[in-house]
GROMACS .gro file of C-alpha atoms in nm:
model
  409
    1TYR     CA    1   2.122  -7.080  -4.489
    2PHE     CA    2   1.927  -6.760  -4.586
    3LEU     CA    3   1.608  -6.617  -4.405
    4LEU     CA    4   1.392  -6.428  -4.641
    5VAL     CA    5   1.071  -6.256  -4.477
    6SER     CA    6   0.800  -6.088  -4.677
    7ASN     CA    7   0.480  -5.942  -4.607
    8ASP     CA    8   0.338  -5.996  -4.937
    9PRO     CA    9   0.477  -6.350  -5.065
   10ASP     CA   10   0.253  -6.319  -5.369
   11ARG     CA   11   0.475  -6.056  -5.543
   12VAL     CA   12   0.789  -6.278  -5.485
   13LEU     CA   13   0.959  -6.418  -5.781
   14GLY     CA   14   0.876  -6.765  -5.888
   15THR     CA   15   1.236  -6.859  -5.917
   16ILE     CA   16   1.305  -6.777  -5.568
   17LEU     CA   17   0.994  -6.920  -5.426
   18SER     CA   18   1.066  -7.243  -5.568
   19ARG     CA   19   1.395  -7.292  -5.391
   20CYS     CA   20   1.257  -7.196  -5.081
   21GLN     CA   21   1.047  -7.369  -4.819
   22ARG     CA   22   0.761  -7.183  -4.708
   23LEU     CA   23   0.611  -7.080  -4.368
   24ASN     CA   24   0.324  -6.904  -4.339
   25ILE     CA   25   0.327  -6.723  -3.984
   26PRO     CA   26  -0.023  -6.595  -3.873
   27PRO     CA   27  -0.055  -6.230  -3.699
   28ILE     CA   28  -0.041  -6.230  -3.315
   29ASP     CA   29  -0.400  -6.231  -3.199
   30PRO     CA   30  -0.442  -5.881  -2.981
   31THR     CA   31  -0.610  -6.069  -2.682
   32TRP     CA   32  -0.278  -6.232  -2.638
   33MET     CA   33  -0.102  -5.914  -2.554
   34GLN     CA   34  -0.353  -5.802  -2.300
   35PRO     CA   35  -0.311  -5.853  -1.914
   36LYS     CA   36  -0.412  -6.207  -1.798
   37CYS     CA   37  -0.621  -6.157  -1.519
   38ASP     CA   38  -0.983  -6.269  -1.427
   39ASP     CA   39  -1.276  -6.019  -1.574
   40GLU     CA   40  -1.385  -5.924  -1.226
   41ASP     CA   41  -1.002  -5.845  -1.123
   42ARG     CA   42  -0.934  -5.652  -1.445
   43ASP     CA   43  -1.247  -5.447  -1.369
   44LEU     CA   44  -1.144  -5.391  -1.033
   45PHE     CA   45  -0.785  -5.324  -1.113
   46PHE     CA   46  -0.872  -5.050  -1.383
   47GLU     CA   47  -1.101  -4.877  -1.155
   48LYS     CA   48  -0.824  -4.866  -0.876
   49PHE     CA   49  -0.561  -4.757  -1.123
   50CYS     CA   50  -0.793  -4.469  -1.267
   51ALA     CA   51  -0.878  -4.350  -0.890
   52MET     CA   52  -0.498  -4.379  -0.792
   53MET     CA   53  -0.392  -4.129  -1.092
   54ARG     CA   54  -0.679  -3.895  -1.046
   55LEU     CA   55  -0.605  -3.868  -0.687
   56SER     CA   56  -0.221  -3.852  -0.722
   57TYR     CA   57  -0.291  -3.594  -0.983
   58MET     CA   58  -0.513  -3.374  -0.721
   59ARG     CA   59  -0.295  -3.449  -0.472
   60LYS     CA   60  -0.588  -3.568  -0.250
   61ILE     CA   61  -0.360  -3.695   0.040
   62PHE     CA   62  -0.646  -3.847   0.288
   63ASP     CA   63  -0.838  -3.989  -0.020
   64MET     CA   64  -0.504  -4.161  -0.119
   65ARG     CA   65  -0.448  -4.287   0.209
   66ASP     CA   66  -0.806  -4.456   0.199
   67TRP     CA   67  -0.712  -4.609  -0.125
   68SER     CA   68  -0.397  -4.762   0.013
   69LEU     CA   69  -0.610  -4.916   0.296
   70GLU     CA   70  -0.854  -5.050   0.049
   71MET     CA   71  -0.562  -5.200  -0.154
   72ALA     CA   72  -0.394  -5.349   0.141
   73ALA     CA   73  -0.731  -5.539   0.213
   74LEU     CA   74  -0.697  -5.739  -0.131
   75GLY     CA   75  -0.409  -5.968  -0.034
   76ARG     CA   76  -0.066  -6.018  -0.123
   77GLN     CA   77  -0.146  -6.216  -0.471
   78ARG     CA   78  -0.396  -5.989  -0.586
   79GLN     CA   79  -0.155  -5.698  -0.528
   80GLN     CA   80   0.114  -5.832  -0.739
   81ASN     CA   81  -0.138  -5.888  -0.998
   82PHE     CA   82  -0.271  -5.508  -0.988
   83LEU     CA   83   0.102  -5.422  -0.998
   84GLN     CA   84   0.153  -5.585  -1.316
   85TYR     CA   85  -0.176  -5.482  -1.466
   86ALA     CA   86  -0.055  -5.124  -1.372
   87GLN     CA   87   0.274  -5.161  -1.514
   88SER     CA   88   0.130  -5.295  -1.841
   89LEU     CA   89  -0.118  -5.023  -1.856
   90ILE     CA   90   0.152  -4.755  -1.786
   91ARG     CA   91   0.360  -4.939  -2.097
   92GLU     CA   92   0.016  -4.888  -2.325
   93ASN     CA   93  -0.006  -4.530  -2.263
   94PHE     CA   94   0.363  -4.462  -2.337
   95ILE     CA   95   0.359  -4.675  -2.632
   96MET     CA   96   0.049  -4.456  -2.722
   97ASN     CA   97   0.255  -4.108  -2.770
   98LEU     CA   98   0.423  -4.284  -3.063
   99ASN     CA   99   0.110  -4.304  -3.255
  100ALA     CA  100   0.143  -4.645  -3.362
  101PRO     CA  101  -0.213  -4.825  -3.256
  102GLU     CA  102  -0.102  -5.139  -3.397
  103LEU     CA  103   0.116  -5.131  -3.097
  104ASN     CA  104  -0.170  -5.111  -2.840
  105TYR     CA  105  -0.345  -5.375  -2.687
  106MET     CA  106  -0.630  -5.243  -2.485
  107GLN     CA  107  -0.980  -5.287  -2.437
  108GLU     CA  108  -1.258  -5.014  -2.499
  109ASP     CA  109  -1.273  -4.858  -2.124
  110GLU     CA  110  -0.898  -4.841  -2.112
  111GLU     CA  111  -0.855  -4.678  -2.466
  112LYS     CA  112  -1.114  -4.426  -2.357
  113PHE     CA  113  -0.932  -4.315  -2.042
  114SER     CA  114  -0.607  -4.341  -2.204
  115SER     CA  115  -0.688  -4.112  -2.483
  116ARG     CA  116  -0.653  -3.860  -2.238
  117PHE     CA  117  -0.434  -3.982  -1.978
  118HIS     CA  118  -0.143  -4.123  -2.227
  119LEU     CA  119  -0.043  -3.734  -2.262
  120TYR     CA  120   0.121  -3.723  -1.946
  121VAL     CA  121   0.335  -4.061  -1.953
  122ASN     CA  122   0.619  -3.949  -2.147
  123HIS     CA  123   1.026  -3.928  -2.116
  124LYS     CA  124   0.962  -3.559  -2.019
  125ASN     CA  125   0.793  -3.624  -1.693
  126VAL     CA  126   1.050  -3.875  -1.592
  127GLU     CA  127   1.208  -3.695  -1.296
  128GLY     CA  128   1.597  -3.712  -1.218
  129ILE     CA  129   1.845  -3.615  -0.919
  130ILE     CA  130   2.142  -3.432  -0.955
  131GLU     CA  131   2.433  -3.308  -0.722
  132GLY     CA  132   2.670  -3.043  -0.741
  133ARG     CA  133   2.803  -2.699  -0.633
  134ILE     CA  134   2.630  -2.371  -0.706
  135SER     CA  135   2.845  -2.148  -0.917
  136ASP     CA  136   2.555  -1.868  -0.968
  137ILE     CA  137   2.208  -1.763  -0.847
  138GLU     CA  138   1.972  -1.549  -1.041
  139ILE     CA  139   1.628  -1.431  -1.039
  140LYS     CA  140   1.428  -1.440  -1.350
  141ASN     CA  141   1.077  -1.349  -1.409
  142GLY     CA  142   1.034  -1.369  -1.016
  143LYS     CA  143   1.183  -1.736  -0.990
  144LYS     CA  144   1.501  -1.842  -0.874
  145THR     CA  145   1.764  -2.011  -1.092
  146VAL     CA  146   2.084  -2.214  -0.969
  147SER     CA  147   2.381  -2.291  -1.176
  148VAL     CA  148   2.513  -2.609  -1.091
  149LYS     CA  149   2.880  -2.721  -1.170
  150LYS     CA  150   3.102  -3.032  -1.079
  151VAL     CA  151   2.761  -3.210  -1.122
  152LYS     CA  152   2.681  -3.601  -1.050
  153TYR     CA  153   2.371  -3.734  -1.246
  154GLU     CA  154   2.077  -3.978  -1.149
  155ILE     CA  155   1.874  -3.869  -1.462
  156PRO     CA  156   1.661  -4.067  -1.734
  157ASP     CA  157   1.868  -4.331  -1.925
  158GLU     CA  158   1.850  -4.160  -2.273
  159ILE     CA  159   2.013  -3.823  -2.107
  160ALA     CA  160   2.264  -4.015  -1.889
  161GLU     CA  161   2.389  -4.235  -2.137
  162PHE     CA  162   2.462  -3.943  -2.385
  163ILE     CA  163   2.671  -3.754  -2.080
  164THR     CA  164   2.847  -4.093  -1.962
  165ASP     CA  165   2.960  -4.137  -2.285
  166ASN     CA  166   3.140  -3.767  -2.290
  167PRO     CA  167   3.363  -3.725  -2.000
  168MET     CA  168   3.409  -3.379  -2.081
  169PHE     CA  169   3.043  -3.290  -2.000
  170ASN     CA  170   3.115  -3.367  -1.621
  171LYS     CA  171   3.287  -3.010  -1.631
  172PHE     CA  172   2.981  -2.833  -1.750
  173THR     CA  173   2.682  -2.655  -1.608
  174VAL     CA  174   2.319  -2.736  -1.552
  175ILE     CA  175   2.090  -2.437  -1.495
  176CYS     CA  176   1.783  -2.548  -1.268
  177THR     CA  177   1.478  -2.352  -1.182
  178LEU     CA  178   1.362  -2.380  -0.822
  179LYS     CA  179   0.974  -2.489  -0.753
  180GLU     CA  180   1.000  -2.319  -0.444
  181ASP     CA  181   1.210  -2.054  -0.319
  182SER     CA  182   1.484  -2.088  -0.069
  183GLU     CA  183   1.661  -1.778   0.073
  184ASN     CA  184   1.963  -1.958   0.249
  185LEU     CA  185   2.129  -2.087  -0.056
  186GLN     CA  186   2.477  -1.931  -0.126
  187ILE     CA  187   2.715  -1.961  -0.421
  188GLY     CA  188   2.960  -2.265  -0.338
  189GLN     CA  189   2.750  -2.454  -0.137
  190ARG     CA  190   2.693  -2.840  -0.266
  191ILE     CA  191   2.332  -2.915  -0.324
  192ARG     CA  192   2.104  -3.173  -0.422
  193LEU     CA  193   1.811  -3.157  -0.659
  194GLU     CA  194   1.512  -3.331  -0.812
  195GLY     CA  195   1.321  -3.226  -1.077
  196LYS     CA  196   1.271  -3.266  -1.464
  197PHE     CA  197   1.600  -3.213  -1.679
  198GLY     CA  198   1.668  -3.232  -2.059
  199PHE     CA  199   1.851  -3.086  -2.324
  200TYR     CA  200   1.787  -2.744  -2.474
  201ASP     CA  201   1.570  -2.721  -2.800
  202THR     CA  202   1.790  -2.748  -3.135
  203GLN     CA  203   1.703  -2.588  -3.458
  204THR     CA  204   1.464  -2.758  -3.660
  205ASN     CA  205   1.489  -2.507  -3.972
  206TYR     CA  206   1.784  -2.379  -4.186
  207GLY     CA  207   1.862  -2.052  -4.018
  208GLN     CA  208   1.660  -2.080  -3.694
  209PHE     CA  209   1.838  -1.990  -3.361
  210ASP     CA  210   1.969  -2.304  -3.234
  211THR     CA  211   1.920  -2.248  -2.825
  212ARG     CA  212   2.120  -2.556  -2.753
  213LYS     CA  213   2.413  -2.440  -2.942
  214TYR     CA  214   2.410  -2.133  -2.788
  215TYR     CA  215   2.389  -2.273  -2.431
  216PHE     CA  216   2.657  -2.523  -2.477
  217SER     CA  217   2.894  -2.263  -2.630
  218LYS     CA  218   2.846  -2.079  -2.259
  219GLY     CA  219   2.906  -2.434  -2.089
  220VAL     CA  220   2.535  -2.527  -2.017
  221ILE     CA  221   2.447  -2.896  -2.121
  222LEU     CA  222   2.128  -2.918  -1.935
  223LYS     CA  223   1.826  -2.730  -1.810
  224GLY     CA  224   1.629  -2.842  -1.498
  225TYR     CA  225   1.285  -2.714  -1.435
  226SER     CA  226   1.030  -2.765  -1.142
  227CYS     CA  227   1.327  -2.859  -0.922
  228ARG     CA  228   1.285  -2.936  -0.556
  229LEU     CA  229   1.575  -2.870  -0.292
  230LEU     CA  230   1.649  -3.198  -0.133
  231ASN     CA  231   1.979  -3.100   0.055
  232VAL     CA  232   2.205  -2.850   0.098
  233GLU     CA  233   2.569  -2.893   0.242
  234GLY     CA  234   2.871  -2.708   0.327
  235LYS     CA  235   2.944  -2.302   0.341
  236GLY     CA  236   2.942  -2.077   0.058
  237ASN     CA  237   3.210  -1.894  -0.121
  238SER     CA  238   3.250  -1.567   0.060
  239LEU     CA  239   3.406  -1.379  -0.236
  240SER     CA  240   3.162  -1.502  -0.508
  241GLU     CA  241   2.849  -1.485  -0.266
  242GLY     CA  242   2.967  -1.104  -0.156
  243LEU     CA  243   2.993  -1.015  -0.532
  244ARG     CA  244   2.623  -1.148  -0.594
  245LYS     CA  245   2.503  -0.967  -0.315
  246ILE     CA  246   2.701  -0.647  -0.438
  247ARG     CA  247   2.532  -0.674  -0.777
  248SER     CA  248   2.190  -0.716  -0.648
  249LYS     CA  249   2.213  -0.406  -0.464
  250PHE     CA  250   2.355  -0.230  -0.748
  251LEU     CA  251   2.078  -0.372  -0.947
  252LEU     CA  252   1.813  -0.215  -0.697
  253LEU     CA  253   1.966   0.069  -0.677
  254THR     CA  254   1.946   0.111  -1.038
  255GLU     CA  255   1.580   0.067  -1.028
  256GLU     CA  256   1.545   0.336  -0.759
  257THR     CA  257   1.766   0.604  -0.951
  258PHE     CA  258   1.695   0.609  -1.288
  259PHE     CA  259   1.347   0.656  -1.472
  260GLU     CA  260   1.154   0.325  -1.571
  261ASN     CA  261   1.235   0.365  -1.943
  262ASP     CA  262   1.592   0.381  -1.874
  263VAL     CA  263   1.672   0.122  -1.606
  264GLY     CA  264   1.669  -0.189  -1.838
  265MET     CA  265   1.943   0.003  -2.072
  266MET     CA  266   2.148   0.113  -1.760
  267LYS     CA  267   2.133  -0.230  -1.591
  268ALA     CA  268   2.301  -0.368  -1.933
  269ILE     CA  269   2.543  -0.093  -1.985
  270LEU     CA  270   2.649  -0.095  -1.609
  271LEU     CA  271   2.604  -0.449  -1.507
  272ALA     CA  272   2.549  -0.675  -1.819
  273ASP     CA  273   2.201  -0.751  -1.707
  274ARG     CA  274   1.961  -0.753  -2.022
  275SER     CA  275   1.670  -0.895  -1.857
  276ASP     CA  276   1.460  -0.593  -1.815
  277LEU     CA  277   1.586  -0.432  -2.158
  278ASP     CA  278   1.287  -0.362  -2.377
  279ALA     CA  279   1.265  -0.533  -2.731
  280ASP     CA  280   1.207  -0.190  -2.909
  281VAL     CA  281   1.524  -0.042  -2.738
  282LYS     CA  282   1.719  -0.325  -2.836
  283GLU     CA  283   1.584  -0.326  -3.204
  284MET     CA  284   1.671   0.060  -3.203
  285TYR     CA  285   2.019  -0.012  -3.146
  286GLN     CA  286   2.056  -0.288  -3.369
  287LYS     CA  287   1.926  -0.082  -3.648
  288ALA     CA  288   2.166   0.187  -3.570
  289GLY     CA  289   2.472  -0.027  -3.567
  290VAL     CA  290   2.554   0.042  -3.205
  291SER     CA  291   2.432  -0.244  -3.029
  292HIS     CA  292   2.796  -0.323  -2.902
  293ILE     CA  293   2.746  -0.001  -2.638
  294LEU     CA  294   2.481  -0.250  -2.440
  295ALA     CA  295   2.787  -0.500  -2.409
  296ILE     CA  296   3.053  -0.479  -2.130
  297SER     CA  297   3.337  -0.436  -2.373
  298GLY     CA  298   3.664  -0.211  -2.420
  299LEU     CA  299   3.470   0.118  -2.428
  300HIS     CA  300   3.306   0.036  -2.061
  301ILE     CA  301   3.632  -0.114  -1.941
  302SER     CA  302   3.851   0.166  -2.065
  303LEU     CA  303   3.632   0.426  -1.915
  304PHE     CA  304   3.586   0.271  -1.576
  305GLY     CA  305   3.998   0.186  -1.554
  306ALA     CA  306   4.074   0.540  -1.629
  307GLY     CA  307   3.822   0.676  -1.394
  308ILE     CA  308   3.955   0.423  -1.101
  309LEU     CA  309   4.336   0.549  -1.203
  310LEU     CA  310   4.236   0.915  -1.207
  311VAL     CA  311   4.051   0.897  -0.851
  312LEU     CA  312   4.361   0.697  -0.739
  313GLY     CA  313   4.609   0.963  -0.858
  314TYR     CA  314   4.476   1.209  -0.597
  315LEU     CA  315   4.560   0.952  -0.327
  316PRO     CA  316   4.926   0.922  -0.153
  317ILE     CA  317   4.984   0.588  -0.316
  318GLY     CA  318   5.265   0.515  -0.543
  319LYS     CA  319   5.192   0.445  -0.913
  320ARG     CA  320   5.264   0.078  -0.895
  321THR     CA  321   5.017   0.028  -0.594
  322GLY     CA  322   4.755   0.238  -0.787
  323TYR     CA  323   4.772   0.027  -1.101
  324ILE     CA  324   4.772  -0.316  -0.885
  325ILE     CA  325   4.440  -0.177  -0.713
  326CYS     CA  326   4.292  -0.077  -1.058
  327ILE     CA  327   4.383  -0.416  -1.196
  328THR     CA  328   4.212  -0.603  -0.878
  329ILE     CA  329   3.899  -0.384  -0.897
  330LEU     CA  330   3.856  -0.464  -1.264
  331SER     CA  331   3.920  -0.823  -1.188
  332LEU     CA  332   3.650  -0.810  -0.945
  333TYR     CA  333   3.393  -0.624  -1.138
  334GLY     CA  334   3.430  -0.893  -1.440
  335LEU     CA  335   3.385  -1.181  -1.178
  336MET     CA  336   3.068  -0.989  -1.066
  337ILE     CA  337   2.915  -0.934  -1.398
  338GLY     CA  338   3.022  -1.302  -1.510
  339PHE     CA  339   3.315  -1.247  -1.763
  340SER     CA  340   3.176  -1.216  -2.065
  341PRO     CA  341   3.413  -1.304  -2.382
  342SER     CA  342   3.405  -0.937  -2.452
  343ALA     CA  343   3.433  -0.800  -2.109
  344MET     CA  344   3.749  -1.073  -2.026
  345ARG     CA  345   3.929  -0.945  -2.317
  346ALA     CA  346   3.892  -0.556  -2.226
  347ILE     CA  347   4.007  -0.652  -1.876
  348ILE     CA  348   4.302  -0.882  -1.990
  349MET     CA  349   4.419  -0.603  -2.237
  350PHE     CA  350   4.398  -0.307  -2.002
  351ALA     CA  351   4.578  -0.510  -1.744
  352ILE     CA  352   4.869  -0.623  -1.989
  353MET     CA  353   4.878  -0.226  -2.068
  354CYS     CA  354   4.893  -0.132  -1.725
  355PHE     CA  355   5.194  -0.402  -1.635
  356GLY     CA  356   5.337  -0.261  -1.953
  357LYS     CA  357   5.358   0.108  -1.825
  358LEU     CA  358   5.474  -0.043  -1.494
  359LYS     CA  359   5.771  -0.225  -1.666
  360ARG     CA  360   5.811   0.091  -1.914
  361ARG     CA  361   5.749  -0.116  -2.209
  362SER     CA  362   5.563  -0.028  -2.527
  363TYR     CA  363   5.217  -0.157  -2.556
  364ASP     CA  364   5.099  -0.369  -2.842
  365PRO     CA  365   4.736  -0.430  -2.884
  366VAL     CA  366   4.786  -0.728  -3.093
  367THR     CA  367   4.988  -0.909  -2.884
  368ALA     CA  368   4.745  -0.832  -2.554
  369MET     CA  369   4.456  -0.938  -2.781
  370SER     CA  370   4.639  -1.240  -2.880
  371VAL     CA  371   4.710  -1.315  -2.508
  372ALA     CA  372   4.356  -1.246  -2.429
  373ALA     CA  373   4.235  -1.478  -2.679
  374VAL     CA  374   4.433  -1.771  -2.534
  375ILE     CA  375   4.353  -1.678  -2.196
  376THR     CA  376   3.963  -1.686  -2.247
  377LEU     CA  377   3.977  -2.020  -2.455
  378PHE     CA  378   4.187  -2.176  -2.182
  379ALA     CA  379   3.922  -2.071  -1.914
  380HIS     CA  380   3.603  -2.133  -2.148
  381PRO     CA  381   3.741  -2.353  -2.422
  382PHE     CA  382   3.374  -2.347  -2.608
  383SER     CA  383   3.339  -1.989  -2.600
  384CYS     CA  384   3.502  -1.981  -2.974
  385MET     CA  385   3.146  -2.104  -3.081
  386GLN     CA  386   3.018  -1.777  -2.960
  387THR     CA  387   2.936  -1.514  -3.222
  388GLY     CA  388   3.017  -1.257  -2.935
  389TYR     CA  389   3.368  -1.379  -2.892
  390LEU     CA  390   3.436  -1.386  -3.267
  391LEU     CA  391   3.307  -1.035  -3.335
  392SER     CA  392   3.489  -0.895  -3.023
  393TYR     CA  393   3.810  -1.033  -3.154
  394LEU     CA  394   3.798  -0.961  -3.539
  395ALA     CA  395   3.688  -0.575  -3.439
  396ILE     CA  396   3.975  -0.542  -3.260
  397PHE     CA  397   4.194  -0.721  -3.502
  398PHE     CA  398   4.066  -0.536  -3.813
  399GLN     CA  399   4.065  -0.207  -3.598
  400TYR     CA  400   4.459  -0.222  -3.527
  401HIS     CA  401   4.535  -0.327  -3.890
  402SER     CA  402   4.328  -0.055  -4.061
  403PRO     CA  403   4.540   0.188  -4.261
  404LYS     CA  404   4.403   0.478  -4.071
  405TYR     CA  405   4.594   0.315  -3.777
  406ARG     CA  406   4.898   0.241  -3.908
  407MET     CA  407   4.929   0.575  -4.070
  408ALA     CA  408   4.880   0.711  -3.683
  409GLN     CA  409   5.160   0.513  -3.557
   0.00000   0.00000   0.00000
């Protein structure tokens, strides 16, 4: 058997129509889809629903208590009818966001109320809960953000299904903006947060910046905003928390030491913090072709490492101990600034050079660069999607394969 459906049967070919048994199905009466209740109860339920939503939005706690006492006096059956009515009205407001009026079945007063209320009934306002371990704490634009790893999700279905079907996403990070500040949070503690979670925006036009892809390359899968802290467990990681506090003190010291126009640039050069870097200054460096100076890379690490070795050379310690101390300090410095691809490459290459000198072996930059690339990808597999990672290694590769370098060798 074949079932043929047509909204305009008069345009169906006669040869087909003559071989079919025609059944005319009338459209559904809109009144059938409206909530079934007495007119008196419907008016009461609609009034109570509007009052409940307005009181909740304005957070009038005492008035909400009075509203609940009035509802308690209605009786069990009428309370159940009200819940069914409220559920159906929420459904109508959610469907209203689809801009498909033929799917809505409301009366005139309900449509008037929903014309403004439906904007607040959407998937973005569905709150979720996550639980994980704090990997980083930052303060941006006066708000505290925490990066959470090893996350367990209790979030809306359309997000949870996507993450559940991809087990690798359990290793990704969620960046959450806290609604209320908490001074007692430490890196390494396990926290439970409630808030609104969603994906970063993807590009909508060709050539537009893809925010989702950028954060994905940094190992971040979701963002959370207006998050409330529900629970904190465990003790913090003393090393990571200590480095974070040292970085915060250095940032404060930079603000107190340098002029206001130079603070953003010095934070970027010394501590890899570009939050206060002026847009005009950044554009000026880009036009001059020297924007790489603002990124912690080989130049910074080489100068920093050479300075450490120079200071250690005046101390009564052996060369082997000096190199080990230097590599340790550089590793802690990289951990403090977040180990960007360029910083990780420079630190690993510098460490390989130091070990080569200890073993009295010649240093091969290309081999060191290859080892650094493998270690970086092992630690952060999706960093290969970052432009900074590609440019960092390509610049070094072509530098050491240039004719001038070969002639110098």
